[in-house]
Amino acid sequence: MIKVNHLKKSFGKNVVLKDINEEFNQGEVVVVIGPSGSGKSTFLRCLNLLEEPTDGEVVFEGTALTGLKEKDLNELRQKMGMVFQQFNLFPHKTAQENLTIAPVKSKGVSQASAERKAVDLLNQVGLGDKVAAYPASLSGGQQQRVAIARALAMDPDVMLFDEPTSALDPEMVGEVLKVMKDLAQSGMTMVVVTHEMGFAREVADRVLFMDDGYIVEQGTPEHIFTQPTHERTQDFLAKVL
Amino acid sequence: MKKSVYVVLTLLLVLTGLFIPSEEVAAEDGAALKRVQDEGVLVVGTSADFPPFEFYAEVDGERQVVGMDMMIAQKIADDLGVDLEIQDIGFDSLLPALEARNVDIVIAGMTPTAERRKSVDFSEIYFKTFQNIMIRAEDKDVYTSIESLKGLPIGVQSGSLQEGLAEQIEDAELMSLTSLSDLLLALKTNRIEAMVMQGPNAEAHAGNDEDLFTFVGEFEMEDDDAGSAVAFRQGEDSLVTAVNESLAEIAEQNLTDDYLVVAGEYMVQSETDEDGEEVETGFASDYWQYFWDGTKITLLISAVSVFFGLILGAILALMRLSKTALFRFFATAYIEFVRGTPMLIQVMFIYFASGMFFNLPALTAGIIAVSLNSGAYIAEIIRSGLNSVDKGQEEAARSLGMGKNDALRHIIFPQALKNIWPALGNEFITIIKESSIVSVIGVGELIFQTRVVRSISFQGILPLFITMMVYFVLTFSLTKLLNFYEGRMNHD
């Protein structure tokens, strides 16, 4: 579904991604782990071109995103939902409006059907009673669940999660992970950057370990968490587990 | 930064090149006269705060500029077979307006001094006059001659003949103001001890105000300085000749005497309603129409300028944030230039410079100037607002597949607007107040009308107080309105 060839990214002189080759398949749940500054988030943001790669290409459903025209890129992005660390809900819109604005304005969905779908999705993430609430009145966990529902409102083929629980108070992490787990079980293709090793072990089909701009090691959760072969993977896991 | 300095300088050079008047010395063969007759209207510039020569009065329920000069203007227009249009402009701005072709001729009790002859031509003198000293009535036994005013503060209208004459008063400290009403107020409030005023004008004021007293000053004057004449652009000899014919007829039949009698009746008329006891009520009922008209124009200028200023400001802000260097460049140069020059000059520049090419009404010129000016300030406010919205908002919108424009319009801009609302409100209030600057080109807004009321009512302070209150009511209501909408935007 997504194929990454020789992806490189630098910010000025700082080379963040050195040479990434990877493929994500339909229905797969891939969790990306690694120390801070290893390039995990940059890698994820390159997948939908929020960051413009310095070199290499990203191919999504057969189309190279790199070098696409603005309009075509927008259309493909509609199929790639993204969830941010800081939620990034639109504060001037209610939960429901957060879910309807993009489908109505960019996809041409009718207002009425977008609204119905928004209610369904909010119910699905357990926020059926917050349809008319503004983001400022919601807790962090609730906001992040609205953000997930907002991405789902576009009917994406893949969901990208950029450290979705890192900005949450500990007691709210569970509710967000639960929604993500349900989503994985429904067959959604997901790429998740996270520090939640429990989630990786339980839900992931495959775990990527990144360090210093490379994917150092990858495999099933069992392999990575019980018998990592690479020294840097062992070091990292020893610190976080 | 260096680059933009260069651009601004280039821009300046180009602009000045455009607007330097090309000398028209060549013999004109009646072109000027033909132009006026072809257009069918003679546009006369004057400064209507100079009774009995030019001032406002009610004629058949309508306010008009009347007075001796205006009757002369009517006679000239009739003789030329054209309609008369009068434009009331500040005395200082009359000759620039003439040179910039905003008006055809100037009739404003203007004396043809040698200084003025350098830039414009004059007709024959149509009215010989004398010069007076104006003092407070209580001082009439103290100040009896020019000599008795030695070393005292003396008021004169700036750019006037009297300004030169006042230098004949030994060691006088001159106070030059544009408006005679302000000078009279300065006299009554003891800021100055005396004024030098044109004779009949001084008598008109003293006759209507028991606190004032006037007498003829024995100034030494050149022959040229002794009267009023009509001013023309240089080289329009055919028009000068035609006007001189009309003036000769006026002199022959002694029409100025008749004109002055009629003008005197208008001045009395504007006083009839006043009875000493109820000055306040009389004042309000006499002049509320002036304040109301001025308020309407002020609101019109402000509303239209806010509207266009917002559009222009949004465009400039987007240009400054654009990826195209040329756009950034132009917007930055424009903003820096407009913010770095006084609005007063901008207003005069647009009005007078445009007059060289086509006839732009003063109100339109004023609105354009205020819009162009506020656009630059609003652009900076909007830019800061767009920058104040968290980067994650745009990313979220783009990640949902929204295009740049949709993201800007539905996500970024509404949030920016909320953040800059107080600053925008401040700018709107500034526009209401600063729009008064267009009074210098004769737009009848609130400050302009206040000047008119002060000159015809012979009241110095009360009109100022009323105007202050009107402005306060306007700005305070706007503040309340803006606060209401701010509350509606607040979802925190």
XYZ file of C-alpha atoms in Angstrom, chain B:
492
model
C 16.236 45.310 3.966
C 18.712 47.117 1.742
C 16.820 45.863 -1.254
C 13.544 47.271 -0.037
C 15.163 50.644 0.617
C 16.243 50.612 -2.984
C 12.748 49.763 -4.152
C 11.171 52.509 -2.098
C 13.601 55.058 -3.501
C 12.988 53.909 -7.065
C 9.270 54.065 -6.465
C 9.612 57.610 -5.158
C 11.637 58.700 -8.159
C 9.115 57.251 -10.571
C 6.231 58.848 -8.722
C 7.778 62.290 -8.511
C 8.685 62.042 -12.189
C 5.055 61.322 -12.961
C 3.681 64.199 -11.023
C 6.070 67.036 -11.736
C 3.874 69.387 -13.736
C 5.044 69.878 -17.246
C 5.448 73.608 -17.899
C 2.757 74.934 -20.159
C 4.272 78.234 -21.226
C 3.351 78.003 -24.867
C 0.741 80.470 -26.085
C -2.587 78.810 -25.473
C -4.810 80.462 -28.099
C -7.927 80.454 -25.985
C -7.602 76.792 -24.972
C -8.315 77.414 -21.292
C -11.439 79.426 -21.986
C -12.619 76.876 -24.525
C -12.042 74.041 -22.037
C -14.243 75.666 -19.404
C -16.948 76.443 -21.934
C -16.823 72.935 -23.387
C -17.229 71.426 -19.963
C -20.032 73.846 -19.243
C -18.968 74.381 -15.648
C -16.581 76.728 -13.886
C -15.067 75.164 -10.771
C -14.185 77.867 -8.243
C -12.049 77.121 -5.215
C -12.620 79.096 -2.033
C -12.210 78.893 1.724
C -15.641 79.449 3.202
C -14.736 80.782 6.608
C -14.321 84.376 5.619
C -17.472 86.434 6.042
C -18.667 88.573 4.363
C -16.745 87.333 1.350
C -17.361 83.599 1.573
C -19.273 81.769 4.285
C -22.103 79.297 4.749
C -25.731 80.292 5.096
C -29.156 78.763 4.604
C -30.603 79.621 1.201
C -34.138 78.290 0.680
C -33.553 75.663 3.339
C -30.274 74.528 1.806
C -26.796 75.288 3.029
C -24.638 77.059 0.508
C -21.453 79.026 0.306
C -22.552 82.634 -0.069
C -20.917 86.047 0.155
C -19.552 88.788 -2.045
C -16.894 86.645 -3.730
C -19.439 83.985 -4.567
C -21.697 86.530 -6.233
C -18.699 87.656 -8.270
C -18.058 84.018 -9.157
C -21.700 83.643 -10.223
C -21.416 86.742 -12.413
C -18.247 85.407 -14.065
C -19.865 82.035 -14.715
C -22.959 83.723 -16.152
C -20.811 85.887 -18.437
C -18.960 82.773 -19.631
C -22.280 81.028 -20.187
C -21.446 78.105 -17.879
C -22.651 76.694 -14.554
C -20.872 77.512 -11.333
C -19.469 74.848 -9.000
C -17.936 75.891 -5.704
C -15.365 73.788 -3.871
C -14.662 74.711 -0.284
C -11.010 73.967 0.510
C -8.716 75.155 3.308
C -7.020 78.458 2.482
C -3.564 76.843 2.607
C -4.558 74.227 0.030
C -6.181 76.582 -2.485
C -3.154 77.303 -4.670
C -1.971 73.655 -4.726
C -5.525 72.678 -5.721
C -5.417 75.274 -8.492
C -2.088 74.083 -9.840
C -3.184 70.460 -9.615
C -6.280 71.280 -11.736
C -8.740 70.382 -8.998
C -10.303 73.823 -9.572
C -10.316 76.235 -12.519
C -9.886 79.490 -10.604
C -9.635 80.647 -6.993
C -11.777 83.433 -5.567
C -11.125 83.698 -1.847
C -10.414 87.298 -0.980
C -6.874 86.504 -2.002
C -4.306 89.258 -2.244
C -1.936 89.084 -5.240
C 1.358 89.271 -3.369
C 4.678 89.072 -5.220
C 5.251 85.685 -3.574
C 2.017 84.255 -4.957
C 2.621 85.734 -8.403
C 5.595 83.393 -8.734
C 3.320 80.362 -8.921
C -0.012 81.659 -10.245
C -1.469 84.511 -12.333
C -3.945 87.062 -11.029
C -6.801 89.088 -12.451
C -7.163 92.826 -11.888
C -7.927 93.695 -8.309
C -11.679 93.566 -7.846
C -11.943 94.782 -4.293
C -9.753 97.292 -2.527
C -9.639 96.770 1.139
C -8.040 97.860 4.360
C -6.462 95.893 7.164
C -7.715 95.839 10.725
C -6.454 95.025 14.168
C -8.786 92.804 16.193
C -8.585 92.937 19.994
C -10.719 91.965 22.983
C -13.365 94.596 23.705
C -12.065 95.001 27.281
C -8.680 96.120 25.862
C -10.015 98.793 23.574
C -8.566 101.600 25.679
C -5.174 99.887 26.005
C -4.439 98.902 22.431
C -5.180 101.793 20.164
C -2.504 101.639 17.482
C 0.068 99.369 15.884
C 2.715 100.869 18.155
C 0.828 99.907 21.315
C 1.124 96.218 20.323
C 4.914 96.244 20.450
C 6.417 92.940 21.673
C 3.043 91.238 22.182
C 1.803 87.896 20.860
C -0.108 88.560 17.627
C -2.228 86.085 15.667
C -2.350 85.791 11.885
C -3.740 83.311 9.386
C -0.881 81.277 7.990
C -0.040 81.926 4.349
C -2.051 85.151 4.393
C -1.157 88.699 3.489
C -1.689 89.654 7.120
C 1.138 87.364 8.126
C 3.543 89.648 6.250
C 1.930 92.840 7.507
C 2.125 91.746 11.126
C 5.891 91.921 10.891
C 5.532 95.668 10.831
C 4.538 95.418 14.496
C 7.809 95.827 16.349
C 9.077 92.681 18.150
C 5.733 90.954 17.736
C 5.592 87.226 18.522
C 3.577 85.824 15.624
C 1.205 82.926 16.080
C 0.231 81.488 12.687
C -2.821 79.230 12.448
C -4.744 78.014 9.409
C -8.166 78.790 10.759
C -9.462 82.242 11.633
C -11.899 80.655 14.085
C -8.996 79.160 16.005
C -7.252 82.531 16.044
C -10.355 84.267 17.379
C -10.622 81.616 20.071
C -6.958 82.157 20.910
C -7.662 85.869 21.232
C -10.688 85.364 23.488
C -8.785 82.908 25.695
C -5.859 85.329 26.117
C -3.358 83.238 24.163
C -2.747 86.242 21.928
C -3.364 89.935 22.485
C -4.403 90.965 18.988
C -4.926 89.742 15.431
C -4.289 91.281 12.065
C -7.379 90.703 9.923
C -8.744 91.810 6.626
C -10.965 94.866 7.277
C -14.538 93.885 6.341
C -13.974 90.410 7.739
C -12.838 91.822 11.065
C -15.848 94.124 11.176
C -18.186 91.242 10.455
C -16.838 89.333 13.444
C -16.711 92.305 15.821
C -20.267 93.214 14.834
C -21.458 89.757 15.860
C -19.517 89.345 19.063
C -19.609 91.884 21.853
C -16.363 90.545 23.307
C -14.443 91.703 20.243
C -13.381 95.126 19.081
C -11.646 96.138 15.868
C -9.998 99.207 14.371
C -8.144 100.036 11.160
C -4.416 99.358 11.350
C -2.107 101.856 9.669
C 0.062 99.341 7.850
C 2.364 100.365 5.033
C 1.209 98.500 1.977
C 2.294 98.229 -1.607
C -0.429 98.941 -4.122
C -0.666 95.299 -5.058
C -1.223 94.309 -1.470
C -4.245 96.486 -1.096
C -6.921 94.284 -2.577
C -8.360 90.952 -3.618
C -7.988 89.311 -7.022
C -8.921 86.087 -8.774
C -6.119 83.516 -9.106
C -5.452 81.427 -12.250
C -3.003 78.758 -13.331
C -0.095 80.292 -15.187
C -0.484 80.579 -18.938
C -4.289 80.547 -19.056
C -4.453 84.052 -20.463
C -7.737 83.614 -22.299
C -9.489 82.855 -19.023
C -7.817 85.819 -17.307
C -8.982 88.122 -20.085
C -12.549 86.856 -19.891
C -12.665 87.197 -16.108
C -11.168 90.686 -16.256
C -14.007 91.738 -18.552
C -16.549 90.599 -15.982
C -14.628 92.327 -13.189
C -14.471 95.561 -15.177
C -18.231 95.464 -15.500
C -18.582 94.866 -11.779
C -16.317 97.833 -11.031
C -18.175 100.052 -13.523
C -21.555 99.403 -11.978
C -20.199 99.344 -8.411
C -21.743 95.909 -7.946
C -19.520 94.985 -4.999
C -21.473 97.429 -2.792
C -24.714 95.646 -3.666
C -23.087 92.275 -3.119
C -21.868 93.276 0.334
C -25.362 94.371 1.340
C -26.786 90.995 0.291
C -23.977 89.178 2.097
C -24.706 91.211 5.230
C -28.321 90.051 5.121
C -27.211 86.424 5.041
C -25.039 87.027 8.087
C -27.948 88.587 10.000
C -30.183 85.705 8.954
C -27.869 83.174 10.514
C -28.236 85.062 13.775
C -32.003 85.601 13.884
C -32.877 82.622 16.055
C -30.487 83.539 18.809
C -31.867 85.267 21.865
C -29.328 86.024 24.517
C -30.989 83.885 27.202
C -31.093 80.521 25.526
C -27.847 80.339 23.654
C -27.477 76.579 24.145
C -30.875 75.513 22.827
C -30.659 78.088 20.072
C -27.252 76.763 19.146
C -28.347 73.155 18.937
C -31.436 73.884 16.878
C -29.526 76.190 14.551
C -26.564 73.993 13.821
C -27.432 70.374 14.526
C -27.815 69.841 10.790
C -24.114 70.661 10.276
C -23.000 68.158 12.898
C -25.391 65.543 11.558
C -24.132 65.996 7.985
C -20.533 65.848 9.185
C -21.207 62.728 11.235
C -22.770 61.004 8.239
C -19.755 61.774 6.051
C -17.338 60.689 8.801
C -19.228 57.400 9.157
C -19.295 56.932 5.393
C -15.560 57.519 5.045
C -14.806 55.238 7.998
C -17.074 52.393 6.905
C -15.913 52.375 3.295
C -12.267 52.728 4.318
C -12.517 49.897 6.850
C -14.075 47.706 4.154
C -11.473 48.382 1.484
C -8.700 48.578 4.045
C -9.578 45.050 5.186
C -9.550 43.701 1.644
C -6.320 45.475 0.778
C -4.796 44.484 4.104
C -5.681 40.816 3.611
C -4.181 40.830 0.114
C -1.005 42.559 1.307
C -0.671 40.200 4.276
C -0.958 37.165 2.010
C 1.559 38.716 -0.376
C 3.982 39.208 2.497
C 3.599 35.554 3.454
C 3.797 34.377 -0.155
C 6.557 32.192 -1.518
C 7.022 34.492 -4.505
C 9.796 36.960 -3.744
C 8.325 39.657 -5.970
C 5.012 39.679 -4.049
C 6.774 39.802 -0.681
C 8.898 42.577 -1.984
C 6.087 44.732 -3.293
C 3.947 44.273 -0.171
C 6.843 45.095 2.154
C 7.780 48.177 0.152
C 4.183 49.382 0.132
C 3.651 48.838 3.850
C 6.935 50.468 4.834
C 6.309 53.444 2.602
C 2.739 54.072 3.738
C 3.578 53.627 7.415
C 6.606 55.858 7.040
C 4.845 58.893 5.588
C 2.254 61.173 7.224
C -1.359 60.538 6.294
C -1.887 64.267 5.874
C 0.577 64.310 2.996
C -0.890 61.120 1.518
C -4.360 62.663 1.444
C -3.140 65.866 -0.176
C -0.901 63.967 -2.577
C -3.687 61.727 -3.850
C -6.136 64.581 -4.211
C -3.806 67.043 -5.892
C -1.820 64.560 -7.944
C -4.964 62.928 -9.311
C -6.288 66.382 -10.198
C -3.620 66.644 -12.868
C -5.079 63.749 -14.802
C -8.790 63.543 -14.068
C -11.343 65.142 -11.846
C -11.559 63.011 -8.710
C -14.098 64.361 -6.199
C -12.524 65.273 -2.873
C -14.667 62.728 -0.992
C -13.549 59.907 -3.291
C -9.924 61.002 -3.078
C -10.233 61.132 0.719
C -11.757 57.666 0.941
C -9.077 56.248 -1.361
C -6.316 57.837 0.707
C -7.711 56.601 4.033
C -8.283 53.092 2.598
C -4.780 52.878 1.154
C -3.367 54.061 4.451
C -5.335 51.754 6.721
C -4.676 48.845 4.343
C -1.009 49.012 5.259
C -1.702 48.915 9.010
C -4.382 46.237 8.709
C -1.975 44.125 6.595
C 0.489 44.019 9.471
C -2.260 43.175 11.952
C -3.528 40.344 9.749
C -0.027 39.045 9.155
C 0.631 38.848 12.875
C -2.736 37.130 13.275
C -1.951 34.484 10.667
C 1.420 33.896 12.290
C -0.216 33.559 15.702
C -2.198 30.461 14.681
C -0.430 27.262 15.703
C 1.372 25.485 12.861
C -0.402 22.265 13.828
C -3.715 23.730 12.677
C -2.549 24.012 9.105
C -0.942 20.577 9.276
C -4.155 19.043 10.569
C -6.163 20.660 7.778
C -3.657 19.623 5.116
C -3.475 16.079 6.478
C -7.238 15.848 5.948
C -6.637 16.676 2.299
C -7.905 20.260 2.480
C -6.340 22.542 -0.118
C -4.248 25.559 0.860
C -7.080 28.001 0.225
C -9.708 25.957 2.068
C -7.362 25.552 5.018
C -6.689 29.286 5.080
C -10.305 30.245 4.721
C -12.008 27.779 7.068
C -9.308 26.941 9.600
C -6.521 29.532 9.833
C -8.343 32.774 9.100
C -11.227 32.425 11.594
C -8.727 31.737 14.375
C -6.452 34.576 13.267
C -9.441 36.905 13.244
C -10.237 36.073 16.844
C -6.652 36.735 17.890
C -6.401 40.088 16.130
C -9.887 41.316 16.973
C -8.765 43.800 19.666
C -6.021 45.176 17.413
C -8.446 45.487 14.507
C -10.921 47.283 16.745
C -8.200 49.689 17.706
C -7.455 50.336 14.041
C -11.145 50.938 13.259
C -11.367 53.485 16.050
C -8.222 55.129 14.726
C -9.799 55.333 11.282
C -12.899 57.082 12.652
C -10.715 59.691 14.328
C -8.008 60.030 11.688
C -10.484 60.331 8.830
C -10.808 63.938 9.986
C -7.589 64.600 8.084
C -9.530 64.657 4.814
C -10.997 67.988 5.903
C -7.842 69.594 4.451
C -9.071 68.850 0.946
C -12.511 70.190 1.704
C -14.451 67.012 2.464
C -17.434 67.965 4.611
C -16.842 65.530 7.445
C -17.265 66.238 11.128
C -14.150 68.348 11.715
C -14.816 70.306 8.562
C -18.404 71.020 9.616
C -17.167 72.033 13.035
C -14.951 74.596 11.368
C -17.947 75.858 9.396
C -20.117 76.132 12.500
C -17.401 77.975 14.346
C -17.018 80.481 11.547
C -20.720 81.222 11.110
C -21.814 81.003 14.743
C -18.945 83.105 16.110
C -18.720 80.479 18.863
C -15.285 79.127 19.633
C -15.535 76.371 22.229
C -19.056 74.944 22.178
C -18.744 73.415 18.670
C -15.472 71.782 19.711
C -17.136 70.243 22.747
C -20.079 68.926 20.732
C -17.731 67.397 18.144
C -15.685 65.760 20.863
C -18.860 64.190 22.267
C -19.980 62.979 18.837
C -16.628 61.278 18.256
C -16.787 59.694 21.672
C -20.281 58.335 21.074
C -19.160 56.903 17.717
C -16.016 55.218 19.007
C -17.608 54.003 22.218
C -20.518 52.398 20.363
C -18.040 50.731 18.035
C -16.080 49.400 21.011
C -19.270 47.943 22.493
C -20.207 46.355 19.174
C -16.743 44.842 18.749
C -16.807 43.470 22.287
C -20.122 41.817 21.546
C -18.687 39.994 18.536
C -15.524 39.139 20.422
C -17.690 37.376 22.994
C -19.447 35.420 20.257
C -16.129 34.208 18.863
C -14.909 32.998 22.216
C -15.248 29.213 22.559
C -12.734 28.685 25.350
